[in-house]
Short mmCIF file of the N, C-alpha and C atoms (twelve columns), coordinates in Angstrom:
data_MODEL
# 
_entry.id   MODEL 
# 
loop_
_atom_site.group_PDB 
_atom_site.id 
_atom_site.type_symbol 
_atom_site.label_atom_id 
_atom_site.label_alt_id 
_atom_site.label_comp_id 
_atom_site.label_asym_id 
_atom_site.label_seq_id 
_atom_site.Cartn_x 
_atom_site.Cartn_y 
_atom_site.Cartn_z 
_atom_site.pdbx_PDB_model_num 
ATOM 1   N N  . PRO A 1  107.153 110.124 116.843 1 
ATOM 2   C CA . PRO A 1  106.015 109.145 116.145 1 
ATOM 3   C C  . PRO A 1  106.661 107.790 116.034 1 
ATOM 4   N N  . PHE A 2  105.865 106.866 116.567 1 
ATOM 5   C CA . PHE A 2  106.449 105.184 116.372 1 
ATOM 6   C C  . PHE A 2  105.901 104.369 115.145 1 
ATOM 7   N N  . SER A 3  106.257 103.429 114.681 1 
ATOM 8   C CA . SER A 3  105.251 102.559 113.987 1 
ATOM 9   C C  . SER A 3  105.556 100.980 114.680 1 
ATOM 10  N N  . PHE A 4  104.776 100.133 114.232 1 
ATOM 11  C CA . PHE A 4  104.665 98.996  114.691 1 
ATOM 12  C C  . PHE A 4  104.430 97.863  113.641 1 
ATOM 13  N N  . VAL A 5  105.009 96.760  113.963 1 
ATOM 14  C CA . VAL A 5  104.587 95.476  113.136 1 
ATOM 15  C C  . VAL A 5  103.857 94.656  113.948 1 
ATOM 16  N N  . VAL A 6  102.838 93.689  113.270 1 
ATOM 17  C CA . VAL A 6  102.260 92.701  113.893 1 
ATOM 18  C C  . VAL A 6  102.484 91.518  113.272 1 
ATOM 19  N N  . ASP A 7  103.156 90.601  114.092 1 
ATOM 20  C CA . ASP A 7  103.076 89.542  113.616 1 
ATOM 21  C C  . ASP A 7  102.356 88.068  113.898 1 
ATOM 22  N N  . SER A 8  101.480 88.204  113.002 1 
ATOM 23  C CA . SER A 8  100.658 86.920  113.299 1 
ATOM 24  C C  . SER A 8  100.808 86.025  112.866 1 
ATOM 25  N N  . THR A 9  102.354 85.287  112.199 1 
ATOM 26  C CA . THR A 9  102.292 84.369  111.184 1 
ATOM 27  C C  . THR A 9  102.016 83.011  111.912 1 
ATOM 28  N N  . GLU A 10 101.957 82.421  113.147 1 
ATOM 29  C CA . GLU A 10 101.387 81.574  113.993 1 
ATOM 30  C C  . GLU A 10 99.943  81.300  114.296 1 
ATOM 31  N N  . SER A 11 99.523  82.577  113.870 1 
ATOM 32  C CA . SER A 11 98.073  82.470  114.040 1 
ATOM 33  C C  . SER A 11 97.078  81.411  113.500 1 
ATOM 34  N N  . ASN A 12 96.160  81.049  113.489 1 
ATOM 35  C CA . ASN A 12 95.747  80.153  112.740 1 
ATOM 36  C C  . ASN A 12 94.096  80.573  112.081 1 
ATOM 37  N N  . GLY A 13 93.388  81.782  112.263 1 
ATOM 38  C CA . GLY A 13 92.374  82.076  111.867 1 
ATOM 39  C C  . GLY A 13 92.381  83.957  112.829 1 
ATOM 40  N N  . ILE A 14 90.726  84.088  112.386 1 
ATOM 41  C CA . ILE A 14 90.397  85.323  112.937 1 
ATOM 42  C C  . ILE A 14 89.291  85.480  113.434 1 
ATOM 43  N N  . PRO A 15 88.493  85.610  113.983 1 
ATOM 44  C CA . PRO A 15 87.070  85.781  114.335 1 
ATOM 45  C C  . PRO A 15 86.437  87.086  113.272 1 
ATOM 46  N N  . LEU A 16 85.287  86.864  112.541 1 
ATOM 47  C CA . LEU A 16 84.909  87.506  111.575 1 
ATOM 48  C C  . LEU A 16 85.280  88.755  112.832 1 
ATOM 49  N N  . LYS A 17 83.745  88.546  113.530 1 
ATOM 50  C CA . LYS A 17 84.169  90.268  114.243 1 
ATOM 51  C C  . LYS A 17 85.023  91.089  114.508 1 
ATOM 52  N N  . SER A 18 86.556  90.559  114.367 1 
ATOM 53  C CA . SER A 18 87.471  91.266  114.831 1 
ATOM 54  C C  . SER A 18 87.634  92.106  113.471 1 
ATOM 55  N N  . GLY A 19 86.823  91.773  112.151 1 
ATOM 56  C CA . GLY A 19 86.687  93.028  111.135 1 
ATOM 57  C C  . GLY A 19 85.925  94.741  111.752 1 
ATOM 58  N N  . LEU A 20 85.220  94.243  112.159 1 
ATOM 59  C CA . LEU A 20 84.909  95.379  112.913 1 
ATOM 60  C C  . LEU A 20 84.931  96.099  113.741 1 
ATOM 61  N N  . THR A 21 85.976  95.108  114.039 1 
ATOM 62  C CA . THR A 21 86.523  96.298  115.361 1 
ATOM 63  C C  . THR A 21 87.241  96.679  115.632 1 
ATOM 64  N N  . ILE A 22 88.189  96.135  114.772 1 
ATOM 65  C CA . ILE A 22 89.551  97.370  113.310 1 
ATOM 66  C C  . ILE A 22 88.867  98.476  112.893 1 
ATOM 67  N N  . ILE A 23 88.211  98.202  112.217 1 
ATOM 68  C CA . ILE A 23 87.090  99.239  111.357 1 
ATOM 69  C C  . ILE A 23 86.992  100.597 112.443 1 
ATOM 70  N N  . SER A 24 85.927  100.527 113.945 1 
ATOM 71  C CA . SER A 24 85.642  101.110 114.682 1 
ATOM 72  C C  . SER A 24 86.726  101.965 115.552 1 
ATOM 73  N N  . TRP A 25 87.541  101.079 115.735 1 
ATOM 74  C CA . TRP A 25 89.324  101.483 116.253 1 
ATOM 75  C C  . TRP A 25 89.930  102.335 115.377 1 
ATOM 76  N N  . MET A 26 89.773  102.211 114.230 1 
ATOM 77  C CA . MET A 26 90.728  103.218 113.333 1 
ATOM 78  C C  . MET A 26 89.856  104.241 113.334 1 
ATOM 79  N N  . LYS A 27 88.611  104.260 113.123 1 
ATOM 80  C CA . LYS A 27 87.772  105.719 113.010 1 
ATOM 81  C C  . LYS A 27 87.859  106.458 114.018 1 
ATOM 82  N N  . LYS A 28 87.856  105.623 115.401 1 
ATOM 83  C CA . LYS A 28 87.848  106.289 116.688 1 
ATOM 84  C C  . LYS A 28 89.115  106.583 117.053 1 
ATOM 85  N N  . SER A 29 89.810  106.051 116.220 1 
ATOM 86  C CA . SER A 29 91.688  106.832 117.021 1 
ATOM 87  C C  . SER A 29 92.039  107.474 115.668 1 
ATOM 88  N N  . ASN A 30 91.385  107.357 114.631 1 
ATOM 89  C CA . ASN A 30 92.257  108.409 113.364 1 
ATOM 90  C C  . ASN A 30 92.834  109.514 113.774 1 
ATOM 91  N N  . PRO A 31 92.454  110.696 115.023 1 
ATOM 92  C CA . PRO A 31 93.551  111.615 115.154 1 
ATOM 93  C C  . PRO A 31 94.868  111.426 115.656 1 
ATOM 94  N N  . LEU A 32 94.537  110.823 116.534 1 
ATOM 95  C CA . LEU A 32 95.664  110.119 117.232 1 
ATOM 96  C C  . LEU A 32 96.531  109.216 116.165 1 
ATOM 97  N N  . ILE A 33 96.111  108.587 115.158 1 
ATOM 98  C CA . ILE A 33 96.750  107.594 114.315 1 
ATOM 99  C C  . ILE A 33 97.819  108.546 113.688 1 
ATOM 100 N N  . ILE A 34 96.747  109.644 113.338 1 
ATOM 101 C CA . ILE A 34 97.838  110.981 112.218 1 
ATOM 102 C C  . ILE A 34 98.752  111.819 112.772 1 
ATOM 103 N N  . GLU A 35 98.325  111.901 113.960 1 
ATOM 104 C CA . GLU A 35 99.523  112.772 114.642 1 
ATOM 105 C C  . GLU A 35 100.558 111.625 115.231 1 
ATOM 106 N N  . THR A 36 100.449 110.329 115.564 1 
ATOM 107 C CA . THR A 36 101.827 109.707 116.317 1 
ATOM 108 C C  . THR A 36 102.398 108.684 115.668 1 
ATOM 109 N N  . LEU A 37 101.407 108.221 114.324 1 
ATOM 110 C CA . LEU A 37 101.709 107.058 113.845 1 
ATOM 111 C C  . LEU A 37 102.690 107.362 112.242 1 
ATOM 112 N N  . SER A 38 103.793 106.567 112.183 1 
ATOM 113 C CA . SER A 38 104.923 106.631 111.047 1 
ATOM 114 C C  . SER A 38 104.084 105.870 110.275 1 
ATOM 115 N N  . ALA A 39 104.321 104.220 110.684 1 
ATOM 116 C CA . ALA A 39 103.535 103.900 109.635 1 
ATOM 117 C C  . ALA A 39 103.392 102.193 110.551 1 
ATOM 118 N N  . SER A 40 102.597 101.307 109.742 1 
ATOM 119 C CA . SER A 40 102.448 100.089 110.848 1 
ATOM 120 C C  . SER A 40 102.748 98.998  109.648 1 
ATOM 121 N N  . ALA A 41 103.181 97.594  109.714 1 
ATOM 122 C CA . ALA A 41 103.220 96.469  109.060 1 
ATOM 123 C C  . ALA A 41 102.377 95.271  109.318 1 
ATOM 124 N N  . ILE A 42 101.846 94.589  108.659 1 
ATOM 125 C CA . ILE A 42 100.907 93.137  109.386 1 
ATOM 126 C C  . ILE A 42 101.610 91.733  108.950 1 
ATOM 127 N N  . VAL A 43 102.371 90.653  109.481 1 
ATOM 128 C CA . VAL A 43 102.607 90.096  108.857 1 
ATOM 129 C C  . VAL A 43 101.512 88.425  109.647 1 
ATOM 130 N N  . PHE A 44 101.071 87.853  108.132 1 
ATOM 131 C CA . PHE A 44 100.959 86.865  108.532 1 
ATOM 132 C C  . PHE A 44 101.018 86.121  107.358 1 
ATOM 133 N N  . LYS A 45 100.780 84.696  107.388 1 
ATOM 134 C CA . LYS A 45 100.638 83.140  106.910 1 
ATOM 135 C C  . LYS A 45 99.098  82.804  106.251 1 
ATOM 136 N N  . ASN A 46 98.557  83.239  106.899 1 
ATOM 137 C CA . ASN A 46 97.161  82.326  106.775 1 
ATOM 138 C C  . ASN A 46 96.088  83.449  105.794 1 
ATOM 139 N N  . PRO A 47 95.327  82.566  104.998 1 
ATOM 140 C CA . PRO A 47 94.681  83.529  103.721 1 
ATOM 141 C C  . PRO A 47 93.637  83.940  104.556 1 
ATOM 142 N N  . LYS A 48 92.960  83.381  105.142 1 
ATOM 143 C CA . LYS A 48 91.908  83.923  105.622 1 
ATOM 144 C C  . LYS A 48 91.900  85.521  106.361 1 
ATOM 145 N N  . ILE A 49 93.144  85.957  106.789 1 
ATOM 146 C CA . ILE A 49 93.210  86.903  107.531 1 
ATOM 147 C C  . ILE A 49 93.882  87.659  106.687 1 
ATOM 148 N N  . ALA A 50 94.550  87.242  105.533 1 
ATOM 149 C CA . ALA A 50 94.484  88.395  104.281 1 
ATOM 150 C C  . ALA A 50 93.162  88.864  103.972 1 
ATOM 151 N N  . ALA A 51 92.360  88.061  103.510 1 
ATOM 152 C CA . ALA A 51 90.595  88.370  103.067 1 
ATOM 153 C C  . ALA A 51 90.516  88.952  103.940 1 
ATOM 154 N N  . LEU A 52 90.592  89.029  105.275 1 
ATOM 155 C CA . LEU A 52 89.491  89.869  106.351 1 
ATOM 156 C C  . LEU A 52 90.019  91.552  105.875 1 
ATOM 157 N N  . LEU A 53 91.741  91.032  105.852 1 
ATOM 158 C CA . LEU A 53 91.788  92.373  106.216 1 
ATOM 159 C C  . LEU A 53 92.144  93.416  104.859 1 
ATOM 160 N N  . SER A 54 91.836  92.606  103.658 1 
ATOM 161 C CA . SER A 54 91.691  93.581  102.521 1 
ATOM 162 C C  . SER A 54 90.060  93.902  102.525 1 
ATOM 163 N N  . TRP A 55 89.522  93.357  103.630 1 
ATOM 164 C CA . TRP A 55 87.739  93.535  103.378 1 
ATOM 165 C C  . TRP A 55 88.131  95.430  104.254 1 
ATOM 166 N N  . VAL A 56 88.602  94.869  105.190 1 
ATOM 167 C CA . VAL A 56 88.912  96.045  106.398 1 
ATOM 168 C C  . VAL A 56 89.275  97.396  105.902 1 
ATOM 169 N N  . PHE A 57 90.684  97.277  105.111 1 
ATOM 170 C CA . PHE A 57 91.318  98.045  104.468 1 
ATOM 171 C C  . PHE A 57 90.365  99.291  103.367 1 
ATOM 172 N N  . GLN A 58 89.564  97.728  102.516 1 
ATOM 173 C CA . GLN A 58 88.506  98.650  101.840 1 
ATOM 174 C C  . GLN A 58 87.284  99.610  102.067 1 
ATOM 175 N N  . LYS A 59 87.013  99.107  103.498 1 
ATOM 176 C CA . LYS A 59 85.962  99.496  104.359 1 
ATOM 177 C C  . LYS A 59 86.559  101.223 104.890 1 
ATOM 178 N N  . GLN A 60 87.919  100.642 105.683 1 
ATOM 179 C CA . GLN A 60 88.779  101.588 106.121 1 
ATOM 180 C C  . GLN A 60 90.186  101.812 105.716 1 
ATOM 181 N N  . LYS A 61 90.462  102.875 104.739 1 
ATOM 182 C CA . LYS A 61 91.776  103.449 104.305 1 
ATOM 183 C C  . LYS A 61 92.303  103.695 105.549 1 
ATOM 184 N N  . PRO A 62 93.999  103.189 105.607 1 
ATOM 185 C CA . PRO A 62 94.708  103.541 106.447 1 
ATOM 186 C C  . PRO A 62 94.959  104.798 106.294 1 
ATOM 187 N N  . SER A 63 95.338  105.797 107.187 1 
ATOM 188 C CA . SER A 63 95.271  106.821 107.618 1 
ATOM 189 C C  . SER A 63 97.261  107.531 107.206 1 
ATOM 190 N N  . LYS A 64 97.868  105.894 107.598 1 
ATOM 191 C CA . LYS A 64 99.661  106.260 107.565 1 
ATOM 192 C C  . LYS A 64 100.308 104.688 106.364 1 
ATOM 193 N N  . PRO A 65 100.692 105.272 105.576 1 
ATOM 194 C CA . PRO A 65 101.475 103.754 105.405 1 
ATOM 195 C C  . PRO A 65 101.027 102.197 105.943 1 
ATOM 196 N N  . ASN A 66 100.721 101.436 105.549 1 
ATOM 197 C CA . ASN A 66 100.583 100.583 106.053 1 
ATOM 198 C C  . ASN A 66 100.956 99.146  105.074 1 
ATOM 199 N N  . LEU A 67 101.554 98.062  105.025 1 
ATOM 200 C CA . LEU A 67 102.033 97.215  104.236 1 
ATOM 201 C C  . LEU A 67 101.438 95.494  104.950 1 
ATOM 202 N N  . ILE A 68 101.010 95.058  104.247 1 
ATOM 203 C CA . ILE A 68 101.071 93.133  104.054 1 
ATOM 204 C C  . ILE A 68 101.525 92.430  103.962 1 
ATOM 205 N N  . THR A 69 102.336 91.526  104.368 1 
ATOM 206 C CA . THR A 69 102.923 90.696  103.785 1 
ATOM 207 C C  . THR A 69 103.510 89.584  104.551 1 
ATOM 208 N N  . THR A 70 104.036 88.568  103.751 1 
ATOM 209 C CA . THR A 70 104.192 87.253  104.678 1 
ATOM 210 C C  . THR A 70 105.789 87.382  104.953 1 
ATOM 211 N N  . ASP A 71 106.320 88.138  105.200 1 
ATOM 212 C CA . ASP A 71 107.572 88.252  105.149 1 
ATOM 213 C C  . ASP A 71 107.806 89.108  106.664 1 
ATOM 214 N N  . ILE A 72 108.656 89.053  107.741 1 
ATOM 215 C CA . ILE A 72 108.761 89.487  108.798 1 
ATOM 216 C C  . ILE A 72 109.844 90.320  108.159 1 
ATOM 217 N N  . LYS A 73 111.220 90.374  107.978 1 
ATOM 218 C CA . LYS A 73 112.097 90.825  107.644 1 
ATOM 219 C C  . LYS A 73 111.548 92.334  106.484 1 
ATOM 220 N N  . GLU A 74 110.344 92.083  105.809 1 
ATOM 221 C CA . GLU A 74 110.220 93.141  104.837 1 
ATOM 222 C C  . GLU A 74 109.046 94.114  105.959 1 
ATOM 223 N N  . ALA A 75 108.632 93.337  106.712 1 
ATOM 224 C CA . ALA A 75 108.014 94.148  107.512 1 
ATOM 225 C C  . ALA A 75 108.861 95.239  108.569 1 
ATOM 226 N N  . LEU A 76 109.376 94.716  108.808 1 
ATOM 227 C CA . LEU A 76 110.420 95.629  109.676 1 
ATOM 228 C C  . LEU A 76 110.989 96.570  109.175 1 
ATOM 229 N N  . LEU A 77 111.895 96.167  107.757 1 
ATOM 230 C CA . LEU A 77 112.382 97.002  107.106 1 
ATOM 231 C C  . LEU A 77 111.464 98.554  106.536 1 
ATOM 232 N N  . PHE A 78 109.976 98.394  105.975 1 
ATOM 233 C CA . PHE A 78 109.230 99.197  105.721 1 
ATOM 234 C C  . PHE A 78 108.824 100.065 107.038 1 
ATOM 235 N N  . THR A 79 108.948 99.235  107.907 1 
ATOM 236 C CA . THR A 79 108.053 100.205 109.162 1 
ATOM 237 C C  . THR A 79 109.481 101.253 109.682 1 
ATOM 238 N N  . SER A 80 110.838 100.493 109.603 1 
ATOM 239 C CA . SER A 80 111.983 101.165 109.949 1 
ATOM 240 C C  . SER A 80 112.085 102.685 109.159 1 
ATOM 241 N N  . LYS A 81 112.044 101.808 107.853 1 
ATOM 242 C CA . LYS A 81 112.441 103.349 106.577 1 
ATOM 243 C C  . LYS A 81 111.436 104.321 107.030 1 
ATOM 244 N N  . HIS A 82 110.203 103.859 107.315 1 
ATOM 245 C CA . HIS A 82 109.250 105.322 107.179 1 
ATOM 246 C C  . HIS A 82 109.371 105.710 108.753 1 
ATOM 247 N N  . LEU A 83 109.897 105.336 109.832 1 
ATOM 248 C CA . LEU A 83 109.806 105.719 110.698 1 
ATOM 249 C C  . LEU A 83 111.111 107.000 111.037 1 
ATOM 250 N N  . GLN A 84 112.180 106.628 110.141 1 
ATOM 251 C CA . GLN A 84 113.551 107.256 109.637 1 
ATOM 252 C C  . GLN A 84 113.135 108.721 108.932 1 
ATOM 253 N N  . ASN A 85 111.969 108.583 108.297 1 
ATOM 254 C CA . ASN A 85 111.716 109.678 107.347 1 
ATOM 255 C C  . ASN A 85 110.657 110.373 108.131 1 
ATOM 256 N N  . ASN A 86 110.620 110.070 109.063 1 
ATOM 257 C CA . ASN A 86 109.806 111.271 109.877 1 
ATOM 258 C C  . ASN A 86 110.209 112.129 110.526 1 
# 
């Protein structure tokens, strides 16, 4: 198993079509995600990204624990904890 953190704190925005791309990838990759992923975290400061991710995760629920936060330390602790519990 593995976990990952996406640090997008320096991002100024995200294209709207990215939401559909993420949903499509999550659906297509779901069996592999369930088999190999322990947890994931997304770190951001931009409220546009928060809104887009909220919409994405309403449309496609994450298969494994996922944290959305503005704190990189919290994200690393979260993913590390879930990886150790696997």
